[in-house]
């Protein structure tokens, strides 16, 4: 990396830090290693061992894929808004235009907020980082980055870009039929009727929906399906309160690049315990590198505050701010 890019990276990270400190957020510096992690079947982790002096006994430790596992107990205990800029690690990641197994993440949690509030805070962050908008008579090279963000629900995105609302396909068989119609698999080679709903949904989202999202301005893809487990609160379903259809979650796309992932954080300890049990069992049976899970982690949610958290890829953001299409030029 050349000196100019190093300076731009340092300045951007400092401006991110200033933005949150000026708004009263507590900056954290939590460990990169943990004896246990939050189970997420969608990613793989790095494992290492701590060798005890004298005995040589090995205790497994894991590089964190995000600082969330450390931040949430601190949120429960101190109940103040927090942020952290940290290195994160994800195994089995491709290396290329927008991926790296080691990357820098900004994670911020706002007390008393929901995911819609965090959308506004993120727009403010972008305005803070972007140069002043030029006069209307001049071209704006940063127009594709500027707020306000366009907002589209997942259900509407499926209807608009692949021809059916996601809510019309509650069964895996129905999604399989749509995948066949879209021509993204050969039935004889891929018996989709055996695939779970969430894998089919992910296939259509990644191959058919995401590539068609607008690239001339930032886009919030909102209200993710409740059938995909995550620690976000449910969107209330007046028609059937016991069966929510969506989660209070959005992801931000800029110029076709997925940039951040936001939740209204789940606060119900029983729902957190159920998530750990279900996702932990799936992780244990499918992960290439299984990891330890704290069976008592849910207890931090006995008095967990209402809050919203967002995880944002800093390398991708710096690349976009510097007019690049790849993170390779901005990685230290």
JSON list of N, CA, C and O in Angstrom, two decimals, residues 118-161:
[
{"chain": "A", "resi": 118, "resn": "UNK", "atom": "N", "xyz": [-30.90, 2.90, 13.60]},
{"chain": "A", "resi": 118, "resn": "UNK", "atom": "CA", "xyz": [-29.52, 2.67, 13.17]},
{"chain": "A", "resi": 118, "resn": "UNK", "atom": "C", "xyz": [-29.34, 3.01, 11.70]},
{"chain": "A", "resi": 118, "resn": "UNK", "atom": "O", "xyz": [-28.27, 3.44, 11.29]},
{"chain": "A", "resi": 119, "resn": "UNK", "atom": "N", "xyz": [-30.39, 2.85, 10.90]},
{"chain": "A", "resi": 119, "resn": "UNK", "atom": "CA", "xyz": [-30.31, 3.27, 9.51]},
{"chain": "A", "resi": 119, "resn": "UNK", "atom": "C", "xyz": [-30.02, 4.77, 9.42]},
{"chain": "A", "resi": 119, "resn": "UNK", "atom": "O", "xyz": [-29.17, 5.22, 8.64]},
{"chain": "A", "resi": 120, "resn": "UNK", "atom": "N", "xyz": [-30.70, 5.56, 10.24]},
{"chain": "A", "resi": 120, "resn": "UNK", "atom": "CA", "xyz": [-30.48, 7.01, 10.25]},
{"chain": "A", "resi": 120, "resn": "UNK", "atom": "C", "xyz": [-29.08, 7.35, 10.76]},
{"chain": "A", "resi": 120, "resn": "UNK", "atom": "O", "xyz": [-28.42, 8.25, 10.21]},
{"chain": "A", "resi": 121, "resn": "UNK", "atom": "N", "xyz": [-28.62, 6.65, 11.79]},
{"chain": "A", "resi": 121, "resn": "UNK", "atom": "CA", "xyz": [-27.27, 6.89, 12.32]},
{"chain": "A", "resi": 121, "resn": "UNK", "atom": "C", "xyz": [-26.22, 6.58, 11.26]},
{"chain": "A", "resi": 121, "resn": "UNK", "atom": "O", "xyz": [-25.22, 7.30, 11.11]},
{"chain": "A", "resi": 122, "resn": "UNK", "atom": "N", "xyz": [-26.45, 5.51, 10.50]},
{"chain": "A", "resi": 122, "resn": "UNK", "atom": "CA", "xyz": [-25.50, 5.13, 9.47]},
{"chain": "A", "resi": 122, "resn": "UNK", "atom": "C", "xyz": [-25.48, 6.16, 8.34]},
{"chain": "A", "resi": 122, "resn": "UNK", "atom": "O", "xyz": [-24.43, 6.47, 7.77]},
{"chain": "A", "resi": 123, "resn": "UNK", "atom": "N", "xyz": [-26.63, 6.72, 8.01]},
{"chain": "A", "resi": 123, "resn": "UNK", "atom": "CA", "xyz": [-26.67, 7.81, 7.04]},
{"chain": "A", "resi": 123, "resn": "UNK", "atom": "C", "xyz": [-25.86, 9.01, 7.55]},
{"chain": "A", "resi": 123, "resn": "UNK", "atom": "O", "xyz": [-25.12, 9.64, 6.78]},
{"chain": "A", "resi": 124, "resn": "UNK", "atom": "N", "xyz": [-25.99, 9.32, 8.84]},
{"chain": "A", "resi": 124, "resn": "UNK", "atom": "CA", "xyz": [-25.21, 10.42, 9.42]},
{"chain": "A", "resi": 124, "resn": "UNK", "atom": "C", "xyz": [-23.72, 10.12, 9.35]},
{"chain": "A", "resi": 124, "resn": "UNK", "atom": "O", "xyz": [-22.91, 11.02, 9.08]},
{"chain": "A", "resi": 125, "resn": "UNK", "atom": "N", "xyz": [-23.33, 8.86, 9.59]},
{"chain": "A", "resi": 125, "resn": "UNK", "atom": "CA", "xyz": [-21.92, 8.48, 9.50]},
{"chain": "A", "resi": 125, "resn": "UNK", "atom": "C", "xyz": [-21.40, 8.72, 8.08]},
{"chain": "A", "resi": 125, "resn": "UNK", "atom": "O", "xyz": [-20.30, 9.25, 7.89]},
{"chain": "A", "resi": 126, "resn": "UNK", "atom": "N", "xyz": [-22.17, 8.32, 7.08]},
{"chain": "A", "resi": 126, "resn": "UNK", "atom": "CA", "xyz": [-21.74, 8.54, 5.70]},
{"chain": "A", "resi": 126, "resn": "UNK", "atom": "C", "xyz": [-21.58, 10.03, 5.41]},
{"chain": "A", "resi": 126, "resn": "UNK", "atom": "O", "xyz": [-20.60, 10.43, 4.77]},
{"chain": "A", "resi": 127, "resn": "UNK", "atom": "N", "xyz": [-22.53, 10.83, 5.85]},
{"chain": "A", "resi": 127, "resn": "UNK", "atom": "CA", "xyz": [-22.42, 12.27, 5.63]},
{"chain": "A", "resi": 127, "resn": "UNK", "atom": "C", "xyz": [-21.18, 12.84, 6.30]},
{"chain": "A", "resi": 127, "resn": "UNK", "atom": "O", "xyz": [-20.54, 13.77, 5.79]},
{"chain": "A", "resi": 128, "resn": "UNK", "atom": "N", "xyz": [-20.83, 12.28, 7.46]},
{"chain": "A", "resi": 128, "resn": "UNK", "atom": "CA", "xyz": [-19.65, 12.72, 8.20]},
{"chain": "A", "resi": 128, "resn": "UNK", "atom": "C", "xyz": [-18.36, 12.38, 7.44]},
{"chain": "A", "resi": 128, "resn": "UNK", "atom": "O", "xyz": [-17.39, 13.14, 7.49]},
{"chain": "A", "resi": 129, "resn": "UNK", "atom": "N", "xyz": [-18.36, 11.26, 6.74]},
{"chain": "A", "resi": 129, "resn": "UNK", "atom": "CA", "xyz": [-17.14, 10.79, 6.08]},
{"chain": "A", "resi": 129, "resn": "UNK", "atom": "C", "xyz": [-16.98, 11.33, 4.66]},
{"chain": "A", "resi": 129, "resn": "UNK", "atom": "O", "xyz": [-15.85, 11.42, 4.16]},
{"chain": "A", "resi": 130, "resn": "UNK", "atom": "N", "xyz": [-18.08, 11.68, 4.01]},
{"chain": "A", "resi": 130, "resn": "UNK", "atom": "CA", "xyz": [-18.02, 12.10, 2.61]},
{"chain": "A", "resi": 130, "resn": "UNK", "atom": "C", "xyz": [-17.64, 13.58, 2.48]},
{"chain": "A", "resi": 130, "resn": "UNK", "atom": "O", "xyz": [-17.96, 14.39, 3.36]},
{"chain": "A", "resi": 131, "resn": "UNK", "atom": "N", "xyz": [-16.97, 13.93, 1.40]},
{"chain": "A", "resi": 131, "resn": "UNK", "atom": "CA", "xyz": [-16.69, 15.35, 1.15]},
{"chain": "A", "resi": 131, "resn": "UNK", "atom": "C", "xyz": [-17.99, 16.13, 1.00]},
{"chain": "A", "resi": 131, "resn": "UNK", "atom": "O", "xyz": [-19.05, 15.56, 0.70]},
{"chain": "A", "resi": 132, "resn": "UNK", "atom": "N", "xyz": [-17.92, 17.43, 1.20]},
{"chain": "A", "resi": 132, "resn": "UNK", "atom": "CA", "xyz": [-19.09, 18.29, 1.02]},
{"chain": "A", "resi": 132, "resn": "UNK", "atom": "C", "xyz": [-19.63, 18.14, -0.39]},
{"chain": "A", "resi": 132, "resn": "UNK", "atom": "O", "xyz": [-18.88, 18.06, -1.36]},
{"chain": "A", "resi": 133, "resn": "UNK", "atom": "N", "xyz": [-20.96, 18.06, -0.48]},
{"chain": "A", "resi": 133, "resn": "UNK", "atom": "CA", "xyz": [-21.59, 17.88, -1.78]},
{"chain": "A", "resi": 133, "resn": "UNK", "atom": "C", "xyz": [-21.32, 19.10, -2.67]},
{"chain": "A", "resi": 133, "resn": "UNK", "atom": "O", "xyz": [-21.49, 20.25, -2.23]},
{"chain": "A", "resi": 134, "resn": "UNK", "atom": "N", "xyz": [-20.91, 18.88, -3.92]},
{"chain": "A", "resi": 134, "resn": "UNK", "atom": "CA", "xyz": [-20.61, 20.03, -4.80]},
{"chain": "A", "resi": 134, "resn": "UNK", "atom": "C", "xyz": [-21.88, 20.73, -5.24]},
{"chain": "A", "resi": 134, "resn": "UNK", "atom": "O", "xyz": [-22.99, 20.20, -5.09]},
{"chain": "A", "resi": 135, "resn": "UNK", "atom": "N", "xyz": [-21.76, 21.90, -5.82]},
{"chain": "A", "resi": 135, "resn": "UNK", "atom": "CA", "xyz": [-22.94, 22.60, -6.35]},
{"chain": "A", "resi": 135, "resn": "UNK", "atom": "C", "xyz": [-23.66, 21.76, -7.40]},
{"chain": "A", "resi": 135, "resn": "UNK", "atom": "O", "xyz": [-23.07, 20.90, -8.04]},
{"chain": "A", "resi": 136, "resn": "UNK", "atom": "N", "xyz": [-24.93, 22.05, -7.58]},
{"chain": "A", "resi": 136, "resn": "UNK", "atom": "CA", "xyz": [-25.75, 21.27, -8.51]},
{"chain": "A", "resi": 136, "resn": "UNK", "atom": "C", "xyz": [-25.22, 21.34, -9.95]},
{"chain": "A", "resi": 136, "resn": "UNK", "atom": "O", "xyz": [-25.51, 20.47, -10.76]},
{"chain": "A", "resi": 137, "resn": "UNK", "atom": "N", "xyz": [-24.44, 22.36, -10.23]},
{"chain": "A", "resi": 137, "resn": "UNK", "atom": "CA", "xyz": [-23.91, 22.50, -11.59]},
{"chain": "A", "resi": 137, "resn": "UNK", "atom": "C", "xyz": [-22.71, 21.60, -11.85]},
{"chain": "A", "resi": 137, "resn": "UNK", "atom": "O", "xyz": [-22.24, 21.51, -13.00]},
{"chain": "A", "resi": 138, "resn": "UNK", "atom": "N", "xyz": [-22.18, 20.96, -10.83]},
{"chain": "A", "resi": 138, "resn": "UNK", "atom": "CA", "xyz": [-21.00, 20.12, -10.98]},
{"chain": "A", "resi": 138, "resn": "UNK", "atom": "C", "xyz": [-21.35, 18.65, -10.75]},
{"chain": "A", "resi": 138, "resn": "UNK", "atom": "O", "xyz": [-22.24, 18.33, -9.96]},
{"chain": "A", "resi": 139, "resn": "UNK", "atom": "N", "xyz": [-20.65, 17.77, -11.42]},
{"chain": "A", "resi": 139, "resn": "UNK", "atom": "CA", "xyz": [-20.83, 16.33, -11.21]},
{"chain": "A", "resi": 139, "resn": "UNK", "atom": "C", "xyz": [-20.33, 15.94, -9.83]},
{"chain": "A", "resi": 139, "resn": "UNK", "atom": "O", "xyz": [-19.31, 16.46, -9.36]},
{"chain": "A", "resi": 140, "resn": "UNK", "atom": "N", "xyz": [-21.04, 15.03, -9.20]},
{"chain": "A", "resi": 140, "resn": "UNK", "atom": "CA", "xyz": [-20.67, 14.57, -7.86]},
{"chain": "A", "resi": 140, "resn": "UNK", "atom": "C", "xyz": [-20.10, 13.15, -7.96]},
{"chain": "A", "resi": 140, "resn": "UNK", "atom": "O", "xyz": [-20.85, 12.20, -8.18]},
{"chain": "A", "resi": 141, "resn": "UNK", "atom": "N", "xyz": [-18.79, 12.98, -7.78]},
{"chain": "A", "resi": 141, "resn": "UNK", "atom": "CA", "xyz": [-18.22, 11.64, -7.91]},
{"chain": "A", "resi": 141, "resn": "UNK", "atom": "C", "xyz": [-18.65, 10.70, -6.79]},
{"chain": "A", "resi": 141, "resn": "UNK", "atom": "O", "xyz": [-18.43, 9.48, -6.89]},
{"chain": "A", "resi": 142, "resn": "UNK", "atom": "N", "xyz": [-19.25, 11.25, -5.74]},
{"chain": "A", "resi": 142, "resn": "UNK", "atom": "CA", "xyz": [-19.66, 10.43, -4.61]},
{"chain": "A", "resi": 142, "resn": "UNK", "atom": "C", "xyz": [-21.18, 10.25, -4.54]},
{"chain": "A", "resi": 142, "resn": "UNK", "atom": "O", "xyz": [-21.71, 9.82, -3.50]},
{"chain": "A", "resi": 143, "resn": "UNK", "atom": "N", "xyz": [-21.88, 10.55, -5.62]},
{"chain": "A", "resi": 143, "resn": "UNK", "atom": "CA", "xyz": [-23.34, 10.48, -5.60]},
{"chain": "A", "resi": 143, "resn": "UNK", "atom": "C", "xyz": [-23.83, 9.09, -5.23]},
{"chain": "A", "resi": 143, "resn": "UNK", "atom": "O", "xyz": [-24.85, 8.94, -4.54]},
{"chain": "A", "resi": 144, "resn": "UNK", "atom": "N", "xyz": [-23.13, 8.05, -5.67]},
{"chain": "A", "resi": 144, "resn": "UNK", "atom": "CA", "xyz": [-23.57, 6.68, -5.41]},
{"chain": "A", "resi": 144, "resn": "UNK", "atom": "C", "xyz": [-23.39, 6.27, -3.95]},
{"chain": "A", "resi": 144, "resn": "UNK", "atom": "O", "xyz": [-23.87, 5.21, -3.53]},
{"chain": "A", "resi": 145, "resn": "UNK", "atom": "N", "xyz": [-22.72, 7.12, -3.17]},
{"chain": "A", "resi": 145, "resn": "UNK", "atom": "CA", "xyz": [-22.50, 6.84, -1.75]},
{"chain": "A", "resi": 145, "resn": "UNK", "atom": "C", "xyz": [-23.37, 7.69, -0.83]},
{"chain": "A", "resi": 145, "resn": "UNK", "atom": "O", "xyz": [-23.48, 7.39, 0.36]},
{"chain": "A", "resi": 146, "resn": "UNK", "atom": "N", "xyz": [-24.00, 8.70, -1.37]},
{"chain": "A", "resi": 146, "resn": "UNK", "atom": "CA", "xyz": [-24.64, 9.69, -0.50]},
{"chain": "A", "resi": 146, "resn": "UNK", "atom": "C", "xyz": [-26.03, 9.24, -0.02]},
{"chain": "A", "resi": 146, "resn": "UNK", "atom": "O", "xyz": [-26.81, 8.69, -0.78]},
{"chain": "A", "resi": 147, "resn": "UNK", "atom": "N", "xyz": [-26.32, 9.54, 1.27]},
{"chain": "A", "resi": 147, "resn": "UNK", "atom": "CA", "xyz": [-27.69, 9.38, 1.75]},
{"chain": "A", "resi": 147, "resn": "UNK", "atom": "C", "xyz": [-28.60, 10.40, 1.06]},
{"chain": "A", "resi": 147, "resn": "UNK", "atom": "O", "xyz": [-28.10, 11.38, 0.48]},
{"chain": "A", "resi": 148, "resn": "UNK", "atom": "N", "xyz": [-29.93, 10.20, 1.13]},
{"chain": "A", "resi": 148, "resn": "UNK", "atom": "CA", "xyz": [-30.60, 9.13, 1.88]},
{"chain": "A", "resi": 148, "resn": "UNK", "atom": "C", "xyz": [-30.50, 7.78, 1.18]},
{"chain": "A", "resi": 148, "resn": "UNK", "atom": "O", "xyz": [-30.46, 7.71, -0.04]},
{"chain": "A", "resi": 149, "resn": "UNK", "atom": "N", "xyz": [-30.44, 6.72, 1.99]},
{"chain": "A", "resi": 149, "resn": "UNK", "atom": "CA", "xyz": [-30.40, 5.37, 1.44]},
{"chain": "A", "resi": 149, "resn": "UNK", "atom": "C", "xyz": [-31.78, 4.98, 0.91]},
{"chain": "A", "resi": 149, "resn": "UNK", "atom": "O", "xyz": [-32.79, 5.27, 1.54]},
{"chain": "A", "resi": 150, "resn": "UNK", "atom": "N", "xyz": [-31.79, 4.31, -0.23]},
{"chain": "A", "resi": 150, "resn": "UNK", "atom": "CA", "xyz": [-33.03, 3.72, -0.71]},
{"chain": "A", "resi": 150, "resn": "UNK", "atom": "C", "xyz": [-33.38, 2.51, 0.15]},
{"chain": "A", "resi": 150, "resn": "UNK", "atom": "O", "xyz": [-32.50, 1.73, 0.52]},
{"chain": "A", "resi": 151, "resn": "UNK", "atom": "N", "xyz": [-34.65, 2.34, 0.47]},
{"chain": "A", "resi": 151, "resn": "UNK", "atom": "CA", "xyz": [-35.08, 1.23, 1.33]},
{"chain": "A", "resi": 151, "resn": "UNK", "atom": "C", "xyz": [-36.06, 0.34, 0.57]},
{"chain": "A", "resi": 151, "resn": "UNK", "atom": "O", "xyz": [-37.03, 0.84, -0.01]},
{"chain": "A", "resi": 152, "resn": "UNK", "atom": "N", "xyz": [-35.77, -0.96, 0.59]},
{"chain": "A", "resi": 152, "resn": "UNK", "atom": "CA", "xyz": [-36.65, -1.92, -0.06]},
{"chain": "A", "resi": 152, "resn": "UNK", "atom": "C", "xyz": [-36.69, -3.18, 0.79]},
{"chain": "A", "resi": 152, "resn": "UNK", "atom": "O", "xyz": [-35.67, -3.65, 1.28]},
{"chain": "A", "resi": 153, "resn": "UNK", "atom": "N", "xyz": [-37.90, -3.70, 1.03]},
{"chain": "A", "resi": 153, "resn": "UNK", "atom": "CA", "xyz": [-38.01, -4.90, 1.83]},
{"chain": "A", "resi": 153, "resn": "UNK", "atom": "C", "xyz": [-37.58, -6.12, 1.02]},
{"chain": "A", "resi": 153, "resn": "UNK", "atom": "O", "xyz": [-37.62, -6.12, -0.22]},
{"chain": "A", "resi": 154, "resn": "UNK", "atom": "N", "xyz": [-37.21, -7.17, 1.72]},
{"chain": "A", "resi": 154, "resn": "UNK", "atom": "CA", "xyz": [-36.82, -8.40, 1.05]},
{"chain": "A", "resi": 154, "resn": "UNK", "atom": "C", "xyz": [-37.98, -8.94, 0.21]},
{"chain": "A", "resi": 154, "resn": "UNK", "atom": "O", "xyz": [-37.78, -9.41, -0.92]},
{"chain": "A", "resi": 155, "resn": "UNK", "atom": "N", "xyz": [-39.19, -8.87, 0.75]},
{"chain": "A", "resi": 155, "resn": "UNK", "atom": "CA", "xyz": [-40.35, -9.38, 0.02]},
{"chain": "A", "resi": 155, "resn": "UNK", "atom": "C", "xyz": [-40.54, -8.62, -1.30]},
{"chain": "A", "resi": 155, "resn": "UNK", "atom": "O", "xyz": [-40.76, -9.22, -2.35]},
{"chain": "A", "resi": 156, "resn": "UNK", "atom": "N", "xyz": [-40.42, -7.29, -1.24]},
{"chain": "A", "resi": 156, "resn": "UNK", "atom": "CA", "xyz": [-40.58, -6.48, -2.44]},
{"chain": "A", "resi": 156, "resn": "UNK", "atom": "C", "xyz": [-39.42, -6.70, -3.41]},
{"chain": "A", "resi": 156, "resn": "UNK", "atom": "O", "xyz": [-39.61, -6.70, -4.63]},
{"chain": "A", "resi": 157, "resn": "UNK", "atom": "N", "xyz": [-38.21, -6.89, -2.90]},
{"chain": "A", "resi": 157, "resn": "UNK", "atom": "CA", "xyz": [-37.05, -7.12, -3.77]},
{"chain": "A", "resi": 157, "resn": "UNK", "atom": "C", "xyz": [-37.23, -8.40, -4.57]},
{"chain": "A", "resi": 157, "resn": "UNK", "atom": "O", "xyz": [-36.94, -8.43, -5.78]},
{"chain": "A", "resi": 158, "resn": "UNK", "atom": "N", "xyz": [-37.72, -9.46, -3.94]},
{"chain": "A", "resi": 158, "resn": "UNK", "atom": "CA", "xyz": [-37.97, -10.70, -4.67]},
{"chain": "A", "resi": 158, "resn": "UNK", "atom": "C", "xyz": [-39.06, -10.48, -5.72]},
{"chain": "A", "resi": 158, "resn": "UNK", "atom": "O", "xyz": [-38.94, -10.96, -6.85]},
{"chain": "A", "resi": 159, "resn": "UNK", "atom": "N", "xyz": [-40.12, -9.76, -5.36]},
{"chain": "A", "resi": 159, "resn": "UNK", "atom": "CA", "xyz": [-41.20, -9.52, -6.32]},
{"chain": "A", "resi": 159, "resn": "UNK", "atom": "C", "xyz": [-40.69, -8.71, -7.50]},
{"chain": "A", "resi": 159, "resn": "UNK", "atom": "O", "xyz": [-40.98, -9.02, -8.67]},
{"chain": "A", "resi": 160, "resn": "UNK", "atom": "N", "xyz": [-39.89, -7.69, -7.21]},
{"chain": "A", "resi": 160, "resn": "UNK", "atom": "CA", "xyz": [-39.46, -6.77, -8.26]},
{"chain": "A", "resi": 160, "resn": "UNK", "atom": "C", "xyz": [-38.39, -7.38, -9.17]},
{"chain": "A", "resi": 160, "resn": "UNK", "atom": "O", "xyz": [-38.43, -7.18, -10.39]},
{"chain": "A", "resi": 161, "resn": "UNK", "atom": "N", "xyz": [-37.46, -8.15, -8.59]},
{"chain": "A", "resi": 161, "resn": "UNK", "atom": "CA", "xyz": [-36.30, -8.58, -9.37]},
{"chain": "A", "resi": 161, "resn": "UNK", "atom": "C", "xyz": [-36.37, -10.02, -9.86]},
{"chain": "A", "resi": 161, "resn": "UNK", "atom": "O", "xyz": [-35.67, -10.38, -10.81]}
]
